[in-house]
Coordinates of C-alpha atoms in Angstrom, one line a residue:
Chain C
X264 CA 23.0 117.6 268.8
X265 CA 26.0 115.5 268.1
X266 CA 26.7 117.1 264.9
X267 CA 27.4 121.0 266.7
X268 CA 29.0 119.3 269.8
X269 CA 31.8 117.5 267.8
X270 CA 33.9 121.3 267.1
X271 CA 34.6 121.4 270.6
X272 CA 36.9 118.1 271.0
X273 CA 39.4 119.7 268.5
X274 CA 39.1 123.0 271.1
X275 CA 39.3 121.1 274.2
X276 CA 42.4 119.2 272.7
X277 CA 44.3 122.6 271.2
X278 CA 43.9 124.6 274.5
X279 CA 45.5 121.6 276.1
X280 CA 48.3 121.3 273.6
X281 CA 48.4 125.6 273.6
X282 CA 48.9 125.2 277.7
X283 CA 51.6 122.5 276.7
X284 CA 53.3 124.7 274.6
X285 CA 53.5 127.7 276.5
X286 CA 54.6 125.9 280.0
X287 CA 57.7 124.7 277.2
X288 CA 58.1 128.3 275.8
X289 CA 58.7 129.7 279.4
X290 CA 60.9 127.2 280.6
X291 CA 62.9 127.1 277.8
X292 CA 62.9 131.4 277.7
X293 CA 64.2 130.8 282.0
X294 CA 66.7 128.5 280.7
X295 CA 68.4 130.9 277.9
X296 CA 67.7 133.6 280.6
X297 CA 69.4 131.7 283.3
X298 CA 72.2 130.9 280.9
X299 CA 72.6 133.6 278.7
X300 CA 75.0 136.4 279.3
X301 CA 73.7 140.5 278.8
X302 CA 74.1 140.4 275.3
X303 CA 72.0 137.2 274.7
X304 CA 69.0 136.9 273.0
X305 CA 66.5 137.3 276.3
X306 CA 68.4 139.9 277.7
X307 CA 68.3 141.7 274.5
X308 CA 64.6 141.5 274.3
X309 CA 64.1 142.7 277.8
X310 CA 66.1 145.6 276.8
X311 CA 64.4 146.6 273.8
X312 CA 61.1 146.6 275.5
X313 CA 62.5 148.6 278.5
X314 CA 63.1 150.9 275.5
X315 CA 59.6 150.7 274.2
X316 CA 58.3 151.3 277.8
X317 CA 59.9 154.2 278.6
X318 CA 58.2 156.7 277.5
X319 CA 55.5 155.2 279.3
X320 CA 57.4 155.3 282.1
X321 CA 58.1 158.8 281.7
X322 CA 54.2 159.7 281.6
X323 CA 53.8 157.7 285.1
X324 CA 56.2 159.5 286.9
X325 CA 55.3 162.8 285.9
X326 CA 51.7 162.1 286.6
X327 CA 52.2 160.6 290.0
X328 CA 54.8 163.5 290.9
X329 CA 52.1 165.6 292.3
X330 CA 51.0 162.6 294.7
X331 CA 54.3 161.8 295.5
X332 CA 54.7 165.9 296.5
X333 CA 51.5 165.6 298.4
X334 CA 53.5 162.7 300.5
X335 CA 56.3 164.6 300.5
X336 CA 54.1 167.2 302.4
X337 CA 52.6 165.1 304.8
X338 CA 56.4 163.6 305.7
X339 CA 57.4 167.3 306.5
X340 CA 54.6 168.1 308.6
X341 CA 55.1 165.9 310.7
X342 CA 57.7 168.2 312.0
X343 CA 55.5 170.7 314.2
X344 CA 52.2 171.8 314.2
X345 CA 53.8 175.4 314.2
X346 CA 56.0 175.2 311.5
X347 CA 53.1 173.8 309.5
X348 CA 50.8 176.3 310.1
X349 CA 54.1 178.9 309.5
X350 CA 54.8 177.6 306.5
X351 CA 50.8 177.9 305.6
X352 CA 51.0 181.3 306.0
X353 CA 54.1 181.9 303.4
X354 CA 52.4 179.7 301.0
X355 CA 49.2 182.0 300.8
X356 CA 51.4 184.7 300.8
X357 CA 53.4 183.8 298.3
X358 CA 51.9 181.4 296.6
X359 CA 52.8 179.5 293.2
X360 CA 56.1 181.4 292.9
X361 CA 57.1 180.5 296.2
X362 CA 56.7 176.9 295.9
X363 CA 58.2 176.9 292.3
X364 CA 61.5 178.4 293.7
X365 CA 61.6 176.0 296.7
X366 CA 61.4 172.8 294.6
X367 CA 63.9 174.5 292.3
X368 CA 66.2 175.0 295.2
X369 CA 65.7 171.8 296.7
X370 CA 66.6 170.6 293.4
X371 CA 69.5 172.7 293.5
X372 CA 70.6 171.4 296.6
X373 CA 70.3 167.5 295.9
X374 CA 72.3 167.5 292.4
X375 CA 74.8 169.4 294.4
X376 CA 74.8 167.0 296.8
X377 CA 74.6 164.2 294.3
X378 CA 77.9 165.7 292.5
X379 CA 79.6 166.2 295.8
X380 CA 80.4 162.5 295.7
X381 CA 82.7 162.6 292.9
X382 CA 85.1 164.8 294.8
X383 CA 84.2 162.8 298.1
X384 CA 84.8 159.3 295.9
X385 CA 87.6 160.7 293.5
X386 CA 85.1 159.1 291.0
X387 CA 83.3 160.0 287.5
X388 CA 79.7 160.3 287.8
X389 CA 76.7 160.7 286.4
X390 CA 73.7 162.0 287.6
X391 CA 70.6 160.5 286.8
X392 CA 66.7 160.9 287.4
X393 CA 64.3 158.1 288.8
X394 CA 61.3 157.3 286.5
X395 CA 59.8 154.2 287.9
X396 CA 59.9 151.2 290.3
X397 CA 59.6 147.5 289.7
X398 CA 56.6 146.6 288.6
X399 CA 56.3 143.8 290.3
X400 CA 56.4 142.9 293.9
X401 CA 59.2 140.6 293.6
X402 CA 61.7 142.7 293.2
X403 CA 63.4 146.0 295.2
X404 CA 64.0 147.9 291.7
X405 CA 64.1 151.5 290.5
X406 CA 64.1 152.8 286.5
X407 CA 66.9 155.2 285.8
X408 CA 67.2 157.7 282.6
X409 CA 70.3 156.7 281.6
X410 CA 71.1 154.0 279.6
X411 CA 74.0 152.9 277.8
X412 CA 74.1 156.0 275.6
X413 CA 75.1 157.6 278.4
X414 CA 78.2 155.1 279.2
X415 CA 76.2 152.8 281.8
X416 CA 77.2 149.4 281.7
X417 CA 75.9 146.6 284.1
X418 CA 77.6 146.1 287.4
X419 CA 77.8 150.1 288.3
X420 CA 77.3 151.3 291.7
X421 CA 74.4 153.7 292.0
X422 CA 74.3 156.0 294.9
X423 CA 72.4 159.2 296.2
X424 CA 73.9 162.3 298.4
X425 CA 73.6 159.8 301.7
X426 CA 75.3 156.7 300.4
X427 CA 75.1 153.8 298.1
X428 CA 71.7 152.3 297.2
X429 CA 72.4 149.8 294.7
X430 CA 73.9 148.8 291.0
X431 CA 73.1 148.3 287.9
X432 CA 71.3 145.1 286.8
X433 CA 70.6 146.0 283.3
X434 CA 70.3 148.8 280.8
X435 CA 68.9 149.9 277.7
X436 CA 69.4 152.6 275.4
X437 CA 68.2 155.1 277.5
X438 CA 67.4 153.4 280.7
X439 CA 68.9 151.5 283.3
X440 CA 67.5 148.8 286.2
X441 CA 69.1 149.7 289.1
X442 CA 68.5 146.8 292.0
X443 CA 68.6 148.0 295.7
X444 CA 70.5 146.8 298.3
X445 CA 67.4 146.0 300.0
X446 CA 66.5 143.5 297.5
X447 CA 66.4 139.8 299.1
X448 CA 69.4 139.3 296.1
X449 CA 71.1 142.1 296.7
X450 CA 74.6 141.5 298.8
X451 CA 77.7 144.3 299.5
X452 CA 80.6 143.5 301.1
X453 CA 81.1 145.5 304.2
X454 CA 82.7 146.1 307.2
X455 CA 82.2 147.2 310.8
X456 CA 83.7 150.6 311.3
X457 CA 85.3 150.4 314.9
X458 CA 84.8 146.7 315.0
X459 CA 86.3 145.7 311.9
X460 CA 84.7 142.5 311.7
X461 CA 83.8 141.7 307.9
X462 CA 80.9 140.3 306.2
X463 CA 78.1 140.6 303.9
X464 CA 75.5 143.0 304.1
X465 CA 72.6 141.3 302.4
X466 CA 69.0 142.7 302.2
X467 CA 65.9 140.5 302.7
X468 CA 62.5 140.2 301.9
X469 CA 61.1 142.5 304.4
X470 CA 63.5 145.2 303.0
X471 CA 65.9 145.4 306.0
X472 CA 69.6 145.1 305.4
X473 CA 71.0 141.9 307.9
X474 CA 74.9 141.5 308.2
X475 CA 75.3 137.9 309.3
X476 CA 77.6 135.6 310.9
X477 CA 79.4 138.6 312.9
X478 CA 81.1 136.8 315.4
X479 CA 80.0 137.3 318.8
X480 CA 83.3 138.0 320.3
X481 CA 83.4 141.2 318.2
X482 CA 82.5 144.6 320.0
X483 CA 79.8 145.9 318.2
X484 CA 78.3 148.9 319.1
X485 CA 74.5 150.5 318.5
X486 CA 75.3 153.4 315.6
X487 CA 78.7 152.2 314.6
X488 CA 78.9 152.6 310.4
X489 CA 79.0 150.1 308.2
X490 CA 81.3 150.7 305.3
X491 CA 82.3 149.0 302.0
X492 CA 84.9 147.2 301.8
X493 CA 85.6 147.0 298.4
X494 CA 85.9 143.4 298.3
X495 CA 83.3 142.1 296.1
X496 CA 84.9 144.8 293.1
X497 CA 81.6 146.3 292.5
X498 CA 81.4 149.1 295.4
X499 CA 84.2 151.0 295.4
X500 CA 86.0 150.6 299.6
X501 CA 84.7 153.4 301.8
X502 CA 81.8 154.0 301.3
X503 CA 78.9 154.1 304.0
X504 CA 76.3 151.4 303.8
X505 CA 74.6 152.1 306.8
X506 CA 74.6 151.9 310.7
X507 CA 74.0 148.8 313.5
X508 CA 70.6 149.7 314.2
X509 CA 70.2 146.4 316.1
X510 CA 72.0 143.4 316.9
X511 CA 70.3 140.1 316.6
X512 CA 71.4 136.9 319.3
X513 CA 72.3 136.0 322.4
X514 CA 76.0 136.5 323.5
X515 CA 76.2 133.0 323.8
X516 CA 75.7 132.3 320.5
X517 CA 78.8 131.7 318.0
X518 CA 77.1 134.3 316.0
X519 CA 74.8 137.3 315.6
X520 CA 73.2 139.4 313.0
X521 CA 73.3 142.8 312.4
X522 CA 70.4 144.9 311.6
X523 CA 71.7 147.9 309.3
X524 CA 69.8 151.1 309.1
X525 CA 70.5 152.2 305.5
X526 CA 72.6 155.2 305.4
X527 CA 70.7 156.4 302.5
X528 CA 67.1 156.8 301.6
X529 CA 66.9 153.4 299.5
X530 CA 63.4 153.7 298.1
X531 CA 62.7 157.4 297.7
X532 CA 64.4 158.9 295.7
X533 CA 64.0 161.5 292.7
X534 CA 67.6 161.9 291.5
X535 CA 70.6 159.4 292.1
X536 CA 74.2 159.4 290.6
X537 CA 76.1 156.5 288.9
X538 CA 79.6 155.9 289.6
X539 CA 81.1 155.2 285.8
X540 CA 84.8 155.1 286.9
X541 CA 87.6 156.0 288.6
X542 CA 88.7 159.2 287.1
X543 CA 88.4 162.5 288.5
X544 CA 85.8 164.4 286.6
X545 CA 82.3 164.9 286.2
X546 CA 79.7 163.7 283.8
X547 CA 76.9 165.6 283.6
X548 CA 73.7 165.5 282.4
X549 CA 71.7 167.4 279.9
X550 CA 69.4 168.2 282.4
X551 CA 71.6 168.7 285.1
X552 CA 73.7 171.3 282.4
X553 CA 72.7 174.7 284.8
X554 CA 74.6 173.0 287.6
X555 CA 77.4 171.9 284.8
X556 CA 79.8 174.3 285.9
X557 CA 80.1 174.0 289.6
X558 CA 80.1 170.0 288.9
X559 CA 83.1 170.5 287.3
X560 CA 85.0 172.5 289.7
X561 CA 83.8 170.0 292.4
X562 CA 85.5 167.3 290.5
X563 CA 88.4 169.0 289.4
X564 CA 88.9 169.9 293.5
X565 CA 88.2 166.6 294.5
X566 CA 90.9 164.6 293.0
X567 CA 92.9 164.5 295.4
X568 CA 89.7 162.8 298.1
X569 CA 91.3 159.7 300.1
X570 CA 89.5 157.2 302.2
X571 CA 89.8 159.8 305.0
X572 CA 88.3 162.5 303.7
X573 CA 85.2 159.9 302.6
X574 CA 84.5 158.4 306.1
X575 CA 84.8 161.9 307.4
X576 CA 82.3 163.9 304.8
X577 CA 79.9 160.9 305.7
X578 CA 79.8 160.0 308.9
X579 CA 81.5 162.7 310.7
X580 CA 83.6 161.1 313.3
X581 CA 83.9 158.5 311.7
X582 CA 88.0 158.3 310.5
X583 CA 89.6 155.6 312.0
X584 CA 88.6 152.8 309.2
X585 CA 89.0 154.8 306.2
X586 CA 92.5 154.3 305.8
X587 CA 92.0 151.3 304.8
X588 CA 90.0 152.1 301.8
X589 CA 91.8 154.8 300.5
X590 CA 93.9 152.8 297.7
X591 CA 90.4 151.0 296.4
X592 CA 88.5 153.8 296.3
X593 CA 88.5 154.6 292.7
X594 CA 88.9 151.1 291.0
X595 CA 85.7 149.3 291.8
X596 CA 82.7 150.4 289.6
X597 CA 83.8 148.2 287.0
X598 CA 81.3 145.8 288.7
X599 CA 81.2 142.5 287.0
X600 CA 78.0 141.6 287.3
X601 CA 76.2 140.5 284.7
X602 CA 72.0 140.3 284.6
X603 CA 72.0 137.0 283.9
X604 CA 73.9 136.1 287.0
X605 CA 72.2 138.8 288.6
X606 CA 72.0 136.2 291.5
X607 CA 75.1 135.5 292.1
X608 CA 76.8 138.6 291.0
X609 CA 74.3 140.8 293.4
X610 CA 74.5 138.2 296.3
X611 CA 77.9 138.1 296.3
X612 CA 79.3 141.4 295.7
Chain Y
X158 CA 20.2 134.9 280.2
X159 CA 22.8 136.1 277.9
X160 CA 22.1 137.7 274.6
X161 CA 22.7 135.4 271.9
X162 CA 23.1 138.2 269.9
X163 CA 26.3 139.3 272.0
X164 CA 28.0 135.7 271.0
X165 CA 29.7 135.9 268.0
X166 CA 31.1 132.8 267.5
X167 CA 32.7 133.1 263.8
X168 CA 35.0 135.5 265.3
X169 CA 35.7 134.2 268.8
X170 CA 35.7 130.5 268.1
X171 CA 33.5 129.4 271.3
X172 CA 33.9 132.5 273.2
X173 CA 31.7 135.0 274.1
X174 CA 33.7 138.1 273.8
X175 CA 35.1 139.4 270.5
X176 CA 39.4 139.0 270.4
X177 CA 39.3 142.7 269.7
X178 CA 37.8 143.5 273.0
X179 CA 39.9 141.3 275.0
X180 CA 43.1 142.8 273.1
X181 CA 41.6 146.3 274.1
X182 CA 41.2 145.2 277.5
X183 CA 44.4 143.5 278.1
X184 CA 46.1 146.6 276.6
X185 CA 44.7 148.8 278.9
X186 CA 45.8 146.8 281.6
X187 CA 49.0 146.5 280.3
X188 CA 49.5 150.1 280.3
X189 CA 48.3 150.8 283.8
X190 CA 50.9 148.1 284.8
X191 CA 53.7 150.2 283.1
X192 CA 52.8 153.7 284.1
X193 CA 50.5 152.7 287.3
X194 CA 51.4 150.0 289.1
X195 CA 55.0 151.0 289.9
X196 CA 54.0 154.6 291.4
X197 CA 51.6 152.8 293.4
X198 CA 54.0 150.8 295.4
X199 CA 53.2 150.6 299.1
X200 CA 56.0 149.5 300.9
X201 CA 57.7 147.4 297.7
X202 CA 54.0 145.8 296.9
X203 CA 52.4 147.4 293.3
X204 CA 49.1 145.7 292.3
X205 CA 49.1 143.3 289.2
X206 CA 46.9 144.6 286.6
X207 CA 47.6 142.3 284.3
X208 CA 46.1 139.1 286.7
X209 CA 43.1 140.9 287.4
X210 CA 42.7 141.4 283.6
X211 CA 43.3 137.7 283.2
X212 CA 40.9 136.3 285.1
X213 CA 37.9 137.9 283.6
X214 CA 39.4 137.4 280.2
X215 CA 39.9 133.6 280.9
X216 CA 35.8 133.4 282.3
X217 CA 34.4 135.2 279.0
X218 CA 36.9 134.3 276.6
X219 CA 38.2 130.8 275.0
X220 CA 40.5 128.3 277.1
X221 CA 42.8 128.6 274.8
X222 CA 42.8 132.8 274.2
X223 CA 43.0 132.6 278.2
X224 CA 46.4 130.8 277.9
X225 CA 47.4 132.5 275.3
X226 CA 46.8 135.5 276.7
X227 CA 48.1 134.1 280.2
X228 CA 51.3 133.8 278.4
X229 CA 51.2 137.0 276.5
X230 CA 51.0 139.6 279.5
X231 CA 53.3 137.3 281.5
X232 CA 55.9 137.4 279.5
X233 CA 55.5 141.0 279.0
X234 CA 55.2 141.3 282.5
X235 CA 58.9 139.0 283.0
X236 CA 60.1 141.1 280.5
X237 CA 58.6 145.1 281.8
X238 CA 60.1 143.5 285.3
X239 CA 63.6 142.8 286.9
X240 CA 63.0 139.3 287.8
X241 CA 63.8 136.0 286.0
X242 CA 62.2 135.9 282.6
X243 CA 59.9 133.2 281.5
X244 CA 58.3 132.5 285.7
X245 CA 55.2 135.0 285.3
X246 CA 54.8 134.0 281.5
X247 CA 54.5 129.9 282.8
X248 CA 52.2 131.3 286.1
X249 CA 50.0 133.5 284.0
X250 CA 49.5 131.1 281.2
X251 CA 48.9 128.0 283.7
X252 CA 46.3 130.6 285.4
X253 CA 44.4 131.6 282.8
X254 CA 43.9 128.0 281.8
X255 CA 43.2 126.9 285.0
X256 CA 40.4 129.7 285.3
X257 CA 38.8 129.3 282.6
X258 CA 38.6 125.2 283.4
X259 CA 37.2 126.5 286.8
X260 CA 34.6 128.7 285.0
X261 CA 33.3 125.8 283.1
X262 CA 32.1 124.2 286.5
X263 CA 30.6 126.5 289.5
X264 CA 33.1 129.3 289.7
X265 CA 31.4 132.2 288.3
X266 CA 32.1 136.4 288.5
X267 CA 28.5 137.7 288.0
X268 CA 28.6 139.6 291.5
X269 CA 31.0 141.8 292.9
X270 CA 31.3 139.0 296.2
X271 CA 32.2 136.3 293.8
X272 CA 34.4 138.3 291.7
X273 CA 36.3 139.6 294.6
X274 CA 36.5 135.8 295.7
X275 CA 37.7 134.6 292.6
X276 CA 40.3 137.8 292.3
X277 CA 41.5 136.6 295.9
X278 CA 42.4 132.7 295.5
X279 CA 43.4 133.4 291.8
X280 CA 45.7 135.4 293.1
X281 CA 47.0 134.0 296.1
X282 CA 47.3 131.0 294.3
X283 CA 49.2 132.7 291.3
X284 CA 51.4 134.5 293.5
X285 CA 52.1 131.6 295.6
X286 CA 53.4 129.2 292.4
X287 CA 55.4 132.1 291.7
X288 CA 56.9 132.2 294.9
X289 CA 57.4 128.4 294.6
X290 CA 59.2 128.2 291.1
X291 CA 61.3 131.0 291.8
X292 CA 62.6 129.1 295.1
X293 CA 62.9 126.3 293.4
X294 CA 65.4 128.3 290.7
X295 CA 67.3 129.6 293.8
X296 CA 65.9 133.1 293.3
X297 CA 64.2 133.9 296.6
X298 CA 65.6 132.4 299.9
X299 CA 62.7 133.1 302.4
X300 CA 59.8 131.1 301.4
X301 CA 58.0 131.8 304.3
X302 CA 58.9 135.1 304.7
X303 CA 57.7 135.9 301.3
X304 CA 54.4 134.6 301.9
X305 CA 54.1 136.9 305.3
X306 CA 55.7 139.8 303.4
X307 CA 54.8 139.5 299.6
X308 CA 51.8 137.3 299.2
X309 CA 49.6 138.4 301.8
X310 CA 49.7 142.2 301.1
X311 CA 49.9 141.9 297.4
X312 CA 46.8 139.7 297.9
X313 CA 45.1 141.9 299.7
X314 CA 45.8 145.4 297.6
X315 CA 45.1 143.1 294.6
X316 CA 41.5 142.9 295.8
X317 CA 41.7 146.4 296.5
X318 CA 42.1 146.9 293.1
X319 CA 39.6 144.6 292.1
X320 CA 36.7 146.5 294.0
X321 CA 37.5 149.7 292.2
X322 CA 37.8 147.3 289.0
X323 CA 34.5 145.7 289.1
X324 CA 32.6 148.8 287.8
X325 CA 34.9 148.2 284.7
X326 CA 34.6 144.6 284.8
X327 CA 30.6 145.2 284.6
X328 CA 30.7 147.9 281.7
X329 CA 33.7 145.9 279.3
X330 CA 32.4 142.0 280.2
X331 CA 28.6 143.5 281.0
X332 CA 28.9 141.5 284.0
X333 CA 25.8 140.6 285.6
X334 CA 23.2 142.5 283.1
X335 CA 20.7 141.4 281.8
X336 CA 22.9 141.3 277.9
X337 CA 26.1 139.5 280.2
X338 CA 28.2 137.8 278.2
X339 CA 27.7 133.7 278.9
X340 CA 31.2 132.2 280.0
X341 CA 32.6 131.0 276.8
X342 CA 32.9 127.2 278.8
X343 CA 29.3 127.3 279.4
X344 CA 27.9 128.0 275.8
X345 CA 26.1 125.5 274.6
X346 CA 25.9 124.2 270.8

């Protein structure tokens, strides 16, 4: 009947003028985005509903904690069939408490790990908890809970016990996006231990870290560290990226690439710390207040830590480079990269 | 045949499903994206709630709720995310009118095949202009190796998802009973 048919034309016509209007909200939203600096009206946004989404957040990571144990368990038994069934055994015996008082120490031992690197660094810390990942597939991301109420600013170099894994992109009240160094956007300025040869350190999409354009008249050697350089002013110099775990090209070629083995566990991780400057003492969280004592000590006793003593607590051997990186060890967390240019302050470093 | 008596137009305009439901369903979705998705991450890929949402909101609701809605959860998506702000909000929107124009012809979700067919090139599709307008902005480098490493698992644990979804799909939309909601595109006056 003509009559009912003639209330869908206006229909028909809005949804095309709603799809209009919504391809011209996005684009002009990526524009400000694009443009904008941290404080600008986007950014602000995304903040505020990072807020919001926290507490959510919070409720997935403590109900996935008892998966992500369970994954845990399966990673450790791959050890030996013996220990396994050992370790079986202890756990009837003991039970509940037992496993209580091993996560607790485990615990233990990672925060003291984690505040170790303010002495190691001659840094100011602060320890932090991982509630979440990207959401997304796009992006190599992790959810800290610490915000800018606790002193985190955008550009901050985030690390765990083994080395650095990233920086802040962004933060909120009470949370901060840290990006990895795997991400394709992430870059650190590095260099070859023994080698010395310089370059970028840039992760990819299939989360390896690739160090290109090594010349192939440099001597590089399967294992050899990788090390921050301290050039791009958001890592601080000396610290361990990672190690050659393959070198890409032919000899004949002008260049090659490295594939770096990350020094540190980039994706897994339950606590991590944040390097908030260059002065020797040692922020600690509320949470983190049983081991607030010893932190302090630690940091107090580290003030004195030089680019030797960091290559050396890291990597062992490793001492002939980290001369070199003494003098910029302290002054480079005051990264200066902003969200907005998360591009090209993350790809360049 | 669809229940007439399940189309209430006065409140839906020409859809088929009340805004009330779709706003429960897109909520729900919403949250399993924010406390979900992320600890489901296998190897750097999470599944996309919100997409899968879309697509059965876009068949049984309006064209223009389904870009509305497109536009809604992808911006809240951009903005829950890391990434530029403003890419999934034009993807999602664009979808979700696109899907709902393909509903009004022979694409259809009344069995789980088709529904896992339609969940697989929506999303390949979505995921792939994605990966296109964020190259073009200079955000992702390796187009190809984002299709081998992003699209193509992401695709497949999306349809995953959409298996163990499709129980859901048939309670909320009553998909495929004999009360189904009709396609809002297909209603006849």
């Amino acid at each position: 009947m003509p009559q009912l048919n003639t209330p869908q034309k206006p229909n028909r016509f809005s949804s095309t003028v709603v799809l209009i209007i919504t391809i011209v909200i996005s684009m002009v939203l990526l524009t400000a985005w694009s443009n904008e600096g941290d404080s600008g009206f986007v950014h602000g946004t995304r903040n505020v509903v990072a807020t919001i989404a926290s507490p959510f957040q919070y409720v997935g990571s403590v109900i996935s904690y008892p998966f992500r144990a369970i994954s845990n368990g399966f990673t450790n038994a791959g050890a030996s069939t013996e220990d396994l069934l050992t370790l079986q055994q202890e756990n009837e015996e003991l039970k509940a408490q037992v496993a209580q008082d091993q996560e607790l120490q485990q615990e233990n031992e990672r925060l003291t790990a984690l505040l170790g690197i303010s002495s190691r660094y001659n840094v100011k810390t602060t320890g932090a908890r991982v509630i979440s990942q990207s959401i997304d597939s796009w992006n190599r991301t992790i959810v800290i809970d610490k915000g800018s109420s606790s002193g985190l600013t955008v550009g901050m170099p985030v690390m765990n016990s083994s080395g650095i894994i990233g920086q802040v992109e962004s933060v909120s009240a009470n949370t901060a996006t840290v990006r990895l160094i795997t991400d394709e956007i992430s870059g650190v300025s590095a260099y070859l231990q023994n080698s010395r040869a310089e370059g970028v350190v840039n992760g990819s999409v299939d989360g390896l870290l690739r160090m290109e354009f090594v010349p192939s008249t440099t001597n590089v050697t399967l294992g050899e560290a990788v090390i921050t350089s301290g050039m791009g002013g958001v890592y601080p110099a000396g610290m361990v990226v990672g190690y050659v775990s393959r070198i890409e090209g032919a000899s004949t070629d002008t260049y090659r690439t490295i594939i770096v083995q990350p020094a540190a566990n980039v994706e897994a991780n339950e606590e991590v710390v944040v390097l908030i400057g260059g002065e020797a003492s040692v922020t600690v969280s509320e949470a983190d207040s049983s081991s607030a004592g010893s932190a302090s000590a630690a940091g107090a006793t580290g003030a004195t830590a030089t680019g030797e003593d960091t290559t050396s607590s890291t990597s062992g051997s490793d001492t002939a480079s980290a001369d070199a990186s003494s003098s910029a060890s302290a002054g480079g967390s005051s990264g200066s990269g902003s969200s907005s240019g998360s591009s090209s302050s993350q790809g360049g470093e | 045949m669809p229940s007439r008596g399940n189309l209430t137009i006065g409140d839906t305009g020409e859809s088929g499903v009340s805004s009330g439901r779709l706003a429960a369903y897109a909520g729900v979705a919403l949250l399993l994206q924010i406390i979900l998705a992320p600890n489901m991450s296998i190897g750097g890929i999470s599944p996309n709630f919100l997409i899968l949402a879309l697509i059965p909101m876009a068949v049984y609701g309006s064209r223009t709720s389904a870009t509305l809605w497109g536009f809604v959860l992808g911006l809240l998506f951009d903005l829950l995310g890391s990434g530029p702000v403003g890419v999934m909000a034009l993807v999602m929107a664009v979808t979700g009118y696109a899907v709902s124009v393909a509903s009004s012809s022979a694409m259809d979700i009344s069995n789980i095949v088709s529904w896992i067919i339609v969940a697989a090139v929506t999303c390949v599709l979505a995921n792939l202009a994605f990966c296109i307008v964020v190259s073009i902005l200079g955000y992702e480098a390796d187009f190809l190796g984002s299709i081998v490493f992003r699209v193509i698992p992401w695709t497949l644990y999306n349809i995953v998802i959409a298996l163990i979804e499709w129980p859901v799909l048939k309670r909320v939309f009553d998909v495929g009973g004999g009360a189904g909601y009709m396609p809002a595109s297909r209603i006849k006056f």
